[in-house]
Short mmCIF file of C-alpha atoms (C1' of nucleotides) in Angstrom, two decimals:
data_model
loop_
_atom_site.label_atom_id
_atom_site.label_comp_id
_atom_site.label_asym_id
_atom_site.label_seq_id
_atom_site.Cartn_x
_atom_site.Cartn_y
_atom_site.Cartn_z
CA MET O 1 -26.91 -23.09 15.78
CA VAL O 2 -26.02 -24.39 12.85
CA ASP O 3 -26.05 -28.03 11.68
CA LEU O 4 -22.78 -29.70 12.34
CA SER O 5 -22.03 -31.38 9.15
CA LEU O 6 -22.69 -28.14 7.26
CA VAL O 7 -19.76 -26.85 9.28
CA LYS O 8 -17.88 -30.41 8.22
CA LYS O 9 -18.78 -30.13 4.68
CA TYR O 10 -17.31 -26.77 4.92
CA LEU O 11 -14.10 -26.67 7.42
CA PRO O 12 -13.12 -29.41 7.32
CA HIS O 13 -9.74 -28.67 7.72
CA ILE O 14 -10.46 -26.91 11.50
CA GLY O 15 -10.48 -30.21 13.86
CA LEU O 16 -14.56 -31.90 15.49
CA ASP O 17 -14.32 -29.57 18.58
CA LEU O 18 -13.68 -25.75 16.46
CA GLN O 19 -16.85 -27.27 14.64
CA GLU O 20 -18.50 -28.65 16.60
CA ALA O 21 -17.61 -24.98 19.04
CA PHE O 22 -19.21 -23.27 15.38
CA ALA O 23 -21.90 -24.89 15.31
CA THR O 24 -23.13 -23.90 18.63
CA GLU O 25 -22.59 -20.74 18.14
CA GLY O 26 -22.91 -19.78 15.07
CA VAL O 27 -25.66 -18.31 12.55
CA LEU O 28 -25.92 -18.94 8.66
CA LYS O 29 -26.35 -16.15 6.36
CA ASP O 30 -26.53 -16.36 2.70
CA VAL O 31 -26.54 -12.56 0.91
CA ALA O 32 -26.91 -11.71 -2.61
CA ALA O 33 -23.92 -11.05 -4.37
CA HIS O 34 -23.40 -6.92 -4.35
CA THR O 35 -24.44 -6.60 -0.71
CA GLU O 36 -22.15 -4.39 1.13
CA ILE O 37 -21.57 -6.12 4.63
CA LEU O 38 -18.29 -4.13 6.15
CA GLN O 39 -18.69 0.37 6.10
CA GLU O 40 -16.28 2.18 7.37
CA GLY O 41 -16.70 3.35 11.48
CA GLN O 42 -19.16 0.37 11.83
CA HIS O 43 -19.56 -1.47 15.17
CA VAL O 44 -19.13 -5.30 14.83
CA THR O 45 -19.53 -7.94 16.96
CA MET O 46 -20.67 -10.52 14.45
CA ILE O 47 -17.07 -11.92 12.47
CA PRO O 48 -17.88 -13.28 9.03
CA MET O 49 -16.30 -16.60 7.91
CA VAL O 50 -17.14 -17.65 4.03
CA LEU O 51 -18.06 -20.41 3.32
CA GLU O 52 -19.69 -20.08 -0.41
CA GLY O 53 -18.80 -16.64 -3.09
CA LEU O 54 -17.01 -14.80 -2.78
CA ILE O 55 -16.16 -11.13 -1.10
CA LYS O 56 -14.50 -7.97 -2.04
CA VAL O 57 -12.56 -6.18 0.35
CA TYR O 58 -11.05 -2.31 -1.08
CA THR O 59 -10.80 0.68 0.89
CA ARG O 60 -12.47 3.94 -0.74
CA ASN O 61 -11.08 8.18 -0.45
CA GLU O 62 -14.28 10.27 -1.69
CA GLU O 63 -15.29 8.81 -5.18
CA ARG O 64 -12.27 6.78 -5.21
CA GLU O 65 -11.51 3.01 -4.05
CA LEU O 66 -8.24 1.12 -4.01
CA LEU O 67 -9.45 -2.81 -4.70
CA LEU O 68 -7.11 -4.56 -1.30
CA TYR O 69 -7.80 -8.17 -2.16
CA TYR O 70 -11.08 -10.56 -2.02
CA ILE O 71 -11.83 -13.41 0.79
CA GLU O 72 -12.15 -16.50 -0.68
CA PRO O 73 -14.30 -19.79 1.24
CA SER O 74 -13.10 -20.90 4.66
CA GLU O 75 -11.24 -17.54 5.28
CA SER O 76 -12.62 -14.59 7.51
CA CYS O 77 -12.03 -11.07 7.79
CA VAL O 78 -9.26 -9.96 9.50
CA MET O 79 -10.77 -6.47 9.89
CA SER O 80 -13.73 -7.38 10.64
CA PHE O 81 -12.21 -9.01 13.73
CA LEU O 82 -10.20 -6.07 14.90
CA ALA O 83 -13.25 -4.12 15.26
CA GLY O 84 -14.88 -6.99 16.66
CA ILE O 85 -12.15 -7.83 19.51
CA LYS O 86 -10.68 -4.77 20.16
CA ASN O 87 -13.89 -2.42 19.59
CA GLN O 88 -12.78 -0.55 17.10
CA PRO O 89 -14.34 1.06 13.72
CA SER O 90 -13.39 -0.32 10.92
CA LYS O 91 -11.18 1.18 7.46
CA ILE O 92 -11.97 -1.04 4.97
CA PHE O 93 -15.42 -1.58 2.83
CA ALA O 94 -16.37 -4.93 1.77
CA VAL O 95 -18.59 -6.10 -0.50
CA THR O 96 -20.31 -9.55 -1.98
CA GLU O 97 -19.32 -9.93 -5.10
CA GLU O 98 -21.01 -13.15 -6.06
CA PRO O 99 -23.85 -15.10 -3.45
CA THR O 100 -22.57 -15.48 -0.59
CA LYS O 101 -23.18 -18.47 2.57
CA LEU O 102 -21.60 -16.68 5.50
CA LEU O 103 -21.47 -18.21 8.90
CA LEU O 104 -21.31 -15.73 11.35
CA LEU O 105 -20.09 -15.78 15.00
CA PRO O 106 -20.13 -13.60 18.15
CA SER O 107 -17.14 -11.93 18.96
CA ARG O 108 -17.04 -12.83 22.37
CA SER O 109 -17.09 -16.15 21.31
CA VAL O 110 -14.18 -15.79 18.60
CA GLU O 111 -12.20 -13.90 22.01
CA GLN O 112 -13.03 -16.84 23.83
CA TRP O 113 -11.96 -19.76 21.41
CA ILE O 114 -8.78 -17.92 20.85
CA GLN O 115 -7.45 -19.08 24.22
CA GLN O 116 -8.80 -22.19 23.72
CA PHE O 117 -8.43 -23.98 20.46
CA PRO O 118 -4.22 -22.94 19.27
CA ARG O 119 -5.64 -24.41 15.86
CA LEU O 120 -7.94 -21.28 15.58
CA ASN O 121 -5.29 -18.53 16.69
CA ASN O 122 -3.20 -20.26 14.31
CA LEU O 123 -5.98 -19.59 11.53
CA PHE O 124 -6.26 -16.15 12.22
CA TYR O 125 -2.35 -15.38 11.83
CA ASP O 126 -2.13 -17.43 9.25
CA LEU O 127 -4.94 -15.15 7.94
CA TYR O 128 -3.15 -11.60 8.81
CA ASN O 129 0.02 -13.35 7.26
CA THR O 130 -1.81 -13.46 3.71
CA ARG O 131 -3.14 -9.99 3.86
CA TYR O 132 -0.02 -8.67 5.44
CA SER O 133 1.70 -10.20 2.29
CA GLU O 134 -0.99 -9.32 -0.51
CA LEU O 135 -0.98 -5.31 1.18
CA ILE O 136 2.29 -5.66 0.60
CA ASP O 137 2.74 -6.46 -2.64
CA THR O 138 0.17 -3.93 -3.47
CA LEU O 139 1.91 -1.18 -2.40
CA ASN O 140 4.98 -2.61 -4.20
CA GLN O 141 2.83 -3.06 -7.59
CA LEU O 142 1.53 0.90 -7.25
CA ILE O 143 4.93 2.39 -6.10
CA PHE O 144 6.96 0.21 -8.71
CA GLN O 145 4.98 -0.50 -11.28
CA LYS O 146 3.16 0.93 -14.53
CA LEU O 147 -0.22 0.72 -14.98
CA ASP O 148 -0.66 -1.93 -17.45
CA SER O 149 1.73 -4.26 -15.87
CA ARG O 150 -1.01 -3.53 -12.50
CA ILE O 151 -4.73 -3.94 -14.32
CA PHE O 152 -2.82 -7.43 -15.91
CA ASP O 153 -1.66 -8.68 -12.30
CA TYR O 154 -4.98 -7.48 -11.26
CA LEU O 155 -6.98 -9.78 -14.85
CA LYS O 156 -4.98 -12.31 -13.58
CA GLU O 157 -5.58 -12.69 -10.17
CA LYS O 158 -9.53 -11.90 -11.04
CA SER O 159 -9.63 -14.42 -12.90
CA ARG O 160 -8.16 -16.26 -10.48
CA VAL O 161 -11.13 -16.06 -8.01
CA LYS O 162 -13.05 -16.75 -10.58
CA SER O 163 -11.83 -19.21 -11.81
CA THR O 164 -12.73 -18.93 -15.69
CA ARG O 165 -10.58 -17.25 -18.31
CA ILE O 166 -12.77 -15.10 -19.74
CA LEU O 167 -13.95 -11.76 -17.86
CA GLY O 168 -17.20 -10.03 -18.03
CA LEU O 169 -16.16 -7.19 -16.48
CA ARG O 170 -16.60 -3.21 -18.36
CA HIS O 171 -13.49 -1.06 -18.24
CA ARG O 172 -15.87 1.72 -15.78
CA GLU O 173 -16.00 -1.51 -12.60
CA ILE O 174 -11.77 -2.08 -13.86
CA ALA O 175 -11.34 1.51 -13.43
CA LEU O 176 -13.42 1.99 -10.20
CA GLU O 177 -10.94 -1.06 -8.65
CA LEU O 178 -7.84 0.32 -9.50
CA GLY O 179 -8.88 3.28 -8.64
CA THR O 180 -8.16 4.96 -11.94
CA SER O 181 -10.56 6.38 -14.60
CA ARG O 182 -12.72 4.53 -17.89
CA GLU O 183 -10.51 6.57 -20.39
CA VAL O 184 -7.43 4.94 -19.32
CA ILE O 185 -8.27 0.93 -18.94
CA THR O 186 -9.63 1.35 -22.61
CA ARG O 187 -6.20 2.32 -23.58
CA VAL O 188 -4.27 0.06 -21.67
CA LEU O 189 -6.53 -2.62 -22.84
CA LYS O 190 -6.14 -2.14 -25.93
CA LYS O 191 -2.60 -1.62 -25.58
CA LEU O 192 -2.82 -5.85 -23.65
CA GLU O 193 -4.86 -6.83 -26.91
CA LYS O 194 -2.30 -5.14 -29.41
CA GLU O 195 1.03 -7.14 -26.74
CA GLY O 196 -1.52 -10.28 -27.66
CA LYS O 197 -2.10 -10.35 -23.53
CA ILE O 198 -6.26 -10.64 -23.67
CA ARG O 199 -8.31 -10.47 -26.48
CA GLN O 200 -11.73 -8.42 -25.87
CA ALA O 201 -14.82 -9.81 -27.57
CA ASP O 202 -18.76 -9.65 -26.32
CA ASN O 203 -18.64 -11.83 -23.88
CA GLY O 204 -15.78 -10.01 -22.28
CA ILE O 205 -12.19 -10.00 -21.57
CA GLU O 206 -10.20 -13.14 -22.29
CA LEU O 207 -6.76 -13.65 -20.65
CA LEU O 208 -3.87 -15.72 -23.30
CA MET D 1 19.29 -15.09 30.32
CA VAL D 2 17.99 -11.16 30.89
CA ASP D 3 18.54 -9.39 34.71
CA LEU D 4 14.03 -8.97 35.12
CA SER D 5 14.92 -5.64 36.83
CA LEU D 6 16.32 -5.60 32.97
CA VAL D 7 12.96 -6.53 31.62
CA LYS D 8 10.80 -5.09 34.28
CA LYS D 9 12.16 -1.60 33.38
CA TYR D 10 11.85 -1.66 29.67
CA LEU D 11 8.69 -3.50 29.45
CA PRO D 12 6.22 -2.61 32.82
CA HIS D 13 3.24 -3.67 30.93
CA ILE D 14 3.23 -6.85 29.82
CA GLY D 15 3.17 -8.77 34.03
CA LEU D 16 5.51 -10.54 35.90
CA ASP D 17 4.83 -13.88 33.97
CA LEU D 18 6.32 -13.24 30.86
CA GLN D 19 8.69 -10.58 32.54
CA GLU D 20 10.07 -13.54 33.96
CA ALA D 21 9.63 -15.62 30.80
CA PHE D 22 11.32 -13.23 28.78
CA ALA D 23 14.41 -12.74 30.75
CA THR D 24 15.04 -16.45 31.61
CA GLU D 25 14.88 -17.13 27.69
CA GLY D 26 16.08 -13.69 25.77
CA VAL D 27 19.10 -12.64 25.25
CA LEU D 28 20.13 -8.57 24.85
CA LYS D 29 21.63 -7.27 21.68
CA ASP D 30 22.72 -3.66 21.23
CA VAL D 31 22.93 -2.92 17.55
CA ALA D 32 24.79 0.21 15.92
CA ALA D 33 23.06 2.66 13.89
CA HIS D 34 22.44 1.73 10.19
CA THR D 35 23.06 -2.21 10.37
CA GLU D 36 20.64 -4.29 8.76
CA ILE D 37 18.57 -7.11 10.96
CA LEU D 38 16.38 -8.28 8.42
CA GLN D 39 16.83 -8.59 4.80
CA GLU D 40 14.32 -9.94 2.32
CA GLY D 41 14.25 -13.91 2.26
CA GLN D 42 16.03 -14.77 5.39
CA HIS D 43 15.41 -17.61 7.84
CA VAL D 44 14.73 -16.11 11.48
CA THR D 45 15.06 -18.58 14.50
CA MET D 46 15.22 -14.94 17.32
CA ILE D 47 12.30 -12.47 17.42
CA PRO D 48 13.53 -9.00 18.17
CA MET D 49 11.47 -6.65 20.81
CA VAL D 50 12.58 -2.94 20.77
CA LEU D 51 13.96 -1.78 24.22
CA GLU D 52 15.64 0.88 23.38
CA GLY D 53 16.25 3.34 19.89
CA LEU D 54 14.01 3.25 16.49
CA ILE D 55 13.89 0.49 13.66
CA LYS D 56 13.20 1.48 10.30
CA VAL D 57 11.05 -1.41 8.21
CA TYR D 58 10.68 -1.10 4.44
CA THR D 59 10.40 -2.25 0.91
CA ARG D 60 12.02 -2.23 -1.69
CA ASN D 61 12.63 -3.26 -5.16
CA GLU D 62 15.41 -2.97 -7.91
CA GLU D 63 17.43 0.30 -6.46
CA ARG D 64 14.03 1.74 -5.55
CA GLU D 65 13.05 2.11 -1.43
CA LEU D 66 9.93 3.21 -0.06
CA LEU D 67 9.27 3.53 3.76
CA LEU D 68 6.67 1.56 5.77
CA TYR D 69 6.78 2.29 9.08
CA TYR D 70 8.97 2.44 11.62
CA ILE D 71 9.36 0.15 15.05
CA GLU D 72 9.07 1.63 17.99
CA PRO D 73 10.55 0.97 22.27
CA SER D 74 8.25 -1.96 23.74
CA GLU D 75 7.42 -3.08 19.50
CA SER D 76 8.43 -6.33 18.05
CA CYS D 77 8.72 -7.19 14.63
CA VAL D 78 5.53 -8.77 13.02
CA MET D 79 7.27 -9.69 10.00
CA SER D 80 10.11 -11.70 12.00
CA PHE D 81 7.04 -12.93 13.78
CA LEU D 82 5.75 -14.27 10.80
CA ALA D 83 8.95 -15.54 9.19
CA GLY D 84 9.63 -17.10 12.80
CA ILE D 85 6.81 -18.67 13.09
CA LYS D 86 5.82 -20.36 9.91
CA ASN D 87 9.27 -20.32 8.39
CA GLN D 88 8.48 -18.65 5.43
CA PRO D 89 10.70 -16.51 4.20
CA SER D 90 10.47 -11.87 4.95
CA LYS D 91 9.16 -9.57 2.37
CA ILE D 92 10.55 -6.69 3.67
CA PHE D 93 13.72 -5.30 4.81
CA ALA D 94 14.51 -3.12 8.67
CA VAL D 95 17.43 -1.28 9.31
CA THR D 96 17.98 -0.22 12.76
CA GLU D 97 18.43 3.80 12.31
CA GLU D 98 19.50 4.58 15.51
CA PRO D 99 21.47 2.73 18.29
CA THR D 100 18.85 -0.15 19.44
CA LYS D 101 18.33 -1.88 22.08
CA LEU D 102 16.33 -5.22 21.28
CA LEU D 103 16.15 -8.44 23.20
CA LEU D 104 15.92 -11.77 20.83
CA LEU D 105 12.74 -13.63 21.72
CA PRO D 106 13.54 -17.56 20.49
CA SER D 107 10.58 -18.18 18.29
CA ARG D 108 9.95 -21.59 19.35
CA SER D 109 9.47 -19.98 23.17
CA VAL D 110 7.37 -16.82 22.00
CA GLU D 111 5.10 -19.68 19.74
CA GLN D 112 4.96 -21.68 23.41
CA TRP D 113 3.86 -18.67 24.90
CA ILE D 114 1.42 -17.22 22.38
CA GLN D 115 -0.93 -20.67 23.73
CA GLN D 116 0.60 -20.21 28.15
CA PHE D 117 -0.14 -16.29 27.75
CA PRO D 118 -3.40 -14.35 26.88
CA ARG D 119 -1.73 -11.33 26.87
CA LEU D 120 1.19 -12.08 24.61
CA ASN D 121 -1.01 -13.18 22.27
CA ASN D 122 -3.05 -9.78 22.99
CA LEU D 123 0.13 -8.15 22.70
CA PHE D 124 0.99 -9.37 18.58
CA TYR D 125 -2.73 -8.85 17.84
CA ASP D 126 -2.84 -5.27 18.53
CA LEU D 127 0.78 -5.10 17.25
CA TYR D 128 -1.00 -6.45 13.73
CA ASN D 129 -3.76 -4.20 14.09
CA THR D 130 -1.22 -0.87 14.54
CA ARG D 131 0.82 -2.36 11.42
CA TYR D 132 -2.32 -3.28 9.40
CA SER D 133 -3.38 0.07 9.70
CA GLU D 134 -0.56 1.75 8.63
CA LEU D 135 -0.32 -0.25 5.62
CA ILE D 136 -3.31 0.73 4.50
CA ASP D 137 -2.88 4.98 5.86
CA THR D 138 0.34 4.04 3.50
CA LEU D 139 -1.78 3.01 0.70
CA ASN D 140 -3.94 5.10 0.82
CA GLN D 141 -1.83 7.92 1.08
CA LEU D 142 0.10 6.80 -2.59
CA ILE D 143 -2.78 6.23 -4.76
CA PHE D 144 -5.21 9.03 -3.54
CA GLN D 145 -2.50 11.50 -2.20
CA LYS D 146 0.02 13.95 -4.18
CA LEU D 147 3.85 13.99 -3.19
CA ASP D 148 3.17 16.79 -1.39
CA SER D 149 0.86 16.22 1.05
CA ARG D 150 2.96 12.23 0.78
CA ILE D 151 6.37 14.44 1.94
CA PHE D 152 4.91 17.09 4.54
CA ASP D 153 3.02 13.88 6.34
CA TYR D 154 6.22 12.11 6.03
CA LEU D 155 8.25 14.99 7.75
CA LYS D 156 5.31 14.90 10.06
CA GLU D 157 5.26 11.24 11.31
CA LYS D 158 9.65 11.34 11.37
CA SER D 159 9.53 14.67 13.49
CA ARG D 160 7.22 12.45 15.82
CA VAL D 161 9.41 9.41 16.44
CA LYS D 162 12.40 11.58 16.58
CA SER D 163 10.80 13.68 19.10
CA THR D 164 12.18 16.84 17.73
CA ARG D 165 11.27 19.29 15.10
CA ILE D 166 13.99 19.64 13.43
CA LEU D 167 14.79 17.02 10.66
CA GLY D 168 18.87 16.87 9.91
CA LEU D 169 17.54 15.54 6.53
CA ARG D 170 19.65 14.92 3.06
CA HIS D 171 17.49 15.88 0.24
CA ARG D 172 18.79 12.17 -0.92
CA GLU D 173 17.59 10.10 1.85
CA ILE D 174 14.03 11.23 1.79
CA ALA D 175 13.44 10.72 -1.75
CA LEU D 176 14.64 7.08 -0.57
CA GLU D 177 12.61 6.24 1.43
CA LEU D 178 9.58 7.75 -0.04
CA GLY D 179 10.76 5.69 -3.56
CA THR D 180 11.14 9.15 -5.66
CA SER D 181 14.42 11.20 -6.66
CA ARG D 182 16.20 13.98 -5.05
CA GLU D 183 15.31 16.77 -7.93
CA VAL D 184 11.67 15.91 -7.16
CA ILE D 185 12.15 16.52 -3.20
CA THR D 186 14.34 19.38 -3.95
CA ARG D 187 11.26 20.95 -5.73
CA VAL D 188 8.66 19.91 -3.45
CA LEU D 189 10.28 21.15 -0.20
CA LYS D 190 10.75 24.52 -2.11
CA LYS D 191 6.86 24.81 -1.96
CA LEU D 192 6.21 23.44 0.92
CA GLU D 193 8.52 26.15 2.39
CA LYS D 194 7.10 28.56 0.41
CA GLU D 195 3.37 27.64 1.97
CA GLY D 196 4.84 29.12 5.30
CA LYS D 197 4.80 24.84 6.32
CA ILE D 198 8.38 23.62 6.67
CA ARG D 199 11.35 25.80 6.63
CA GLN D 200 15.32 24.35 5.43
CA ALA D 201 17.69 25.85 7.45
CA ASP D 202 22.00 24.94 7.67
CA ASN D 203 21.29 22.55 10.80
CA GLY D 204 17.85 20.96 8.71
CA ILE D 205 14.61 21.07 8.32
CA GLU D 206 11.70 22.85 10.61
CA LEU D 207 8.15 22.22 11.10
CA LEU D 208 6.43 25.09 11.76
"C1'" DC Q 1 45.96 26.23 -1.55
"C1'" DG Q 2 43.46 23.34 -5.41
"C1'" DC Q 3 41.11 19.74 -5.33
"C1'" DC Q 4 37.31 16.29 -5.21
"C1'" DC Q 5 32.67 15.28 -4.14
"C1'" DG Q 6 28.72 16.04 -1.68
"C1'" DT Q 7 25.01 18.71 -1.34
"C1'" DG Q 8 21.37 21.67 -3.09
"C1'" DG Q 9 19.25 24.81 -6.33
"C1'" DT Q 10 17.54 24.82 -11.71
"C1'" DG Q 11 15.20 24.97 -16.33
"C1'" DA Q 12 14.30 22.03 -20.20
"C1'" DC Q 13 12.09 17.60 -21.43
"C1'" DT Q 14 10.02 13.52 -21.09
"C1'" DA Q 15 6.34 10.34 -19.49
"C1'" DT Q 16 2.27 8.53 -17.44
"C1'" DG Q 17 -1.32 9.00 -16.37
"C1'" DG Q 18 -6.24 12.05 -15.42
"C1'" DT Q 19 -9.38 14.71 -17.27
"C1'" DC Q 20 -12.86 16.35 -20.96
"C1'" DA Q 21 -14.86 15.93 -24.89
"C1'" DC Q 22 -17.32 14.04 -27.97
"C1'" DC Q 23 -19.24 10.13 -31.03
"C1'" DA Q 24 -21.30 5.78 -32.46
"C1'" DG Q 25 -23.26 1.08 -31.43
"C1'" DT Q 26 -26.52 -1.81 -27.81
"C1'" DT Q 27 -29.31 -2.20 -24.53
"C1'" DT Q 28 -32.49 -0.80 -22.40
"C1'" DA Q 29 -36.26 1.02 -20.84
"C1'" DA Q 30 -41.43 4.64 -21.44
"C1'" DT A 1 -40.54 1.99 -31.53
"C1'" DT A 2 -38.24 6.06 -29.62
"C1'" DA A 3 -35.69 8.02 -25.90
"C1'" DA A 4 -32.86 7.32 -22.81
"C1'" DA A 5 -28.85 5.21 -20.60
"C1'" DC A 6 -24.89 3.43 -20.68
"C1'" DT A 7 -20.58 1.45 -22.97
"C1'" DG A 8 -16.74 0.97 -25.62
"C1'" DG A 9 -13.25 3.90 -28.71
"C1'" DT A 10 -10.74 8.43 -29.42
"C1'" DG A 11 -7.93 12.70 -30.11
"C1'" DA A 12 -7.38 16.84 -27.51
"C1'" DC A 13 -5.22 18.68 -23.65
"C1'" DC A 14 -3.15 18.71 -19.48
"C1'" DA A 15 -0.70 17.67 -14.30
"C1'" DT A 16 2.17 15.77 -11.99
"C1'" DA A 17 6.44 13.98 -11.46
"C1'" DG A 18 10.73 11.35 -12.94
"C1'" DT A 19 15.16 12.33 -15.77
"C1'" DC A 20 18.91 14.68 -17.49
"C1'" DA A 21 22.50 17.70 -17.56
"C1'" DC A 22 24.71 21.53 -15.99
"C1'" DC A 23 25.82 24.61 -11.81
"C1'" DA A 24 27.20 26.73 -7.47
"C1'" DC A 25 28.69 26.66 -2.38
"C1'" DG A 26 31.49 24.91 1.37
"C1'" DG A 27 33.33 21.53 3.56
"C1'" DG A 28 37.35 18.57 4.33
"C1'" DC A 29 41.61 16.70 2.90
"C1'" DG A 30 46.27 15.99 0.16
#
DNA sequence: CGCCCGTGGTGACTATGGTCACCAGTTTAA
DNA sequence: TTAAACTGGTGACCATAGTCACCACGGGCG
């Protein structure tokens, strides 16, 4: 049970009927930064919607990771949705990257609302569309682009979701999220700096 | 307008109400092998369902391609679906790989049926789920696996959708679908042959 | 018949990026 | 305050795969 005005504040675009449904059945949860919220193969009974903050979604293979996309405020996690509805294990990992406020919705209820509120159905299809496109973009980058441009695009996207041109990132972190190694990142960032695309200072990496 | 018994034959699992709707509004179309049915950025008004045959879906960048997945009988093309519903340009290409029998459904009607028949909605979510997983698998392979295993997995998948252990493929074709070059394929197939995983003969490549 | 073309095969070279080893500066914690 | 841990920087080396050049074989066709 959540305060209706809160749902209205964070999700103004979904319509009153859905807002009321979410308020009645949803549960609020504040999650600290860097907390795992979805592990591979996990059983999912609540589908999260992000109200505030940022969630990072990635895949993993042994010690290597690969960033897939971010879940931003007013978005939900389609993989949780699938895992919830179909009762299938998730193939991906999700971690809060900032302190995050979640609205947890019982997957049973969501299943019902989907039938009941065409608008919600549409929201999910939209979200799928977005994720699908992002995955294809990532795929294209992986096979068609060199590391330089992959890293630069990564920095631009990071800058967008964080709303800042100065990114306080460790070379190690970047390496992990792109599935490569630290030395390589150091080298490529040096190169991007020489090309005048970024500047590295003590406070972080600045996009130019 | 399509014969109801035909729809029942090819799509026995979707229920009578949907079968009737499909028969009333759908159009049958036979497409020869190797015909483009979806080009990047195209406007889509009819959503195809595959009744017989096979459709290959891939992405392209300059002269390079990359196979994404196959659409098999009784499946639809989610990207067409999105392009149709959202009126957005497609990011991908689709080509018949075998002579293919399609049932074309007006995207307007599908939009309506989705609200009306929960079962259809479910079918599309299932399909999304499948494609989504396939894309993530492809991504994992691209970043975490060596070419050897990518090619071997490609051959296994090809063998599955074609229901044969002997694949009449040119090295050139494989190279194109995996976004690499012919010489590399020749080399790797030699290696796989030495490892006893495949056999290359005049009639094609045999999986062992 | 001889030519062309598509196919596979191969060696040599290159580029990209991953790995290893090590260093120096800075921050953190005992 | 001193040691440990973490950070970026770098040179050397290696592995993978992409590129280039060329060759041989086997149709198919003029």
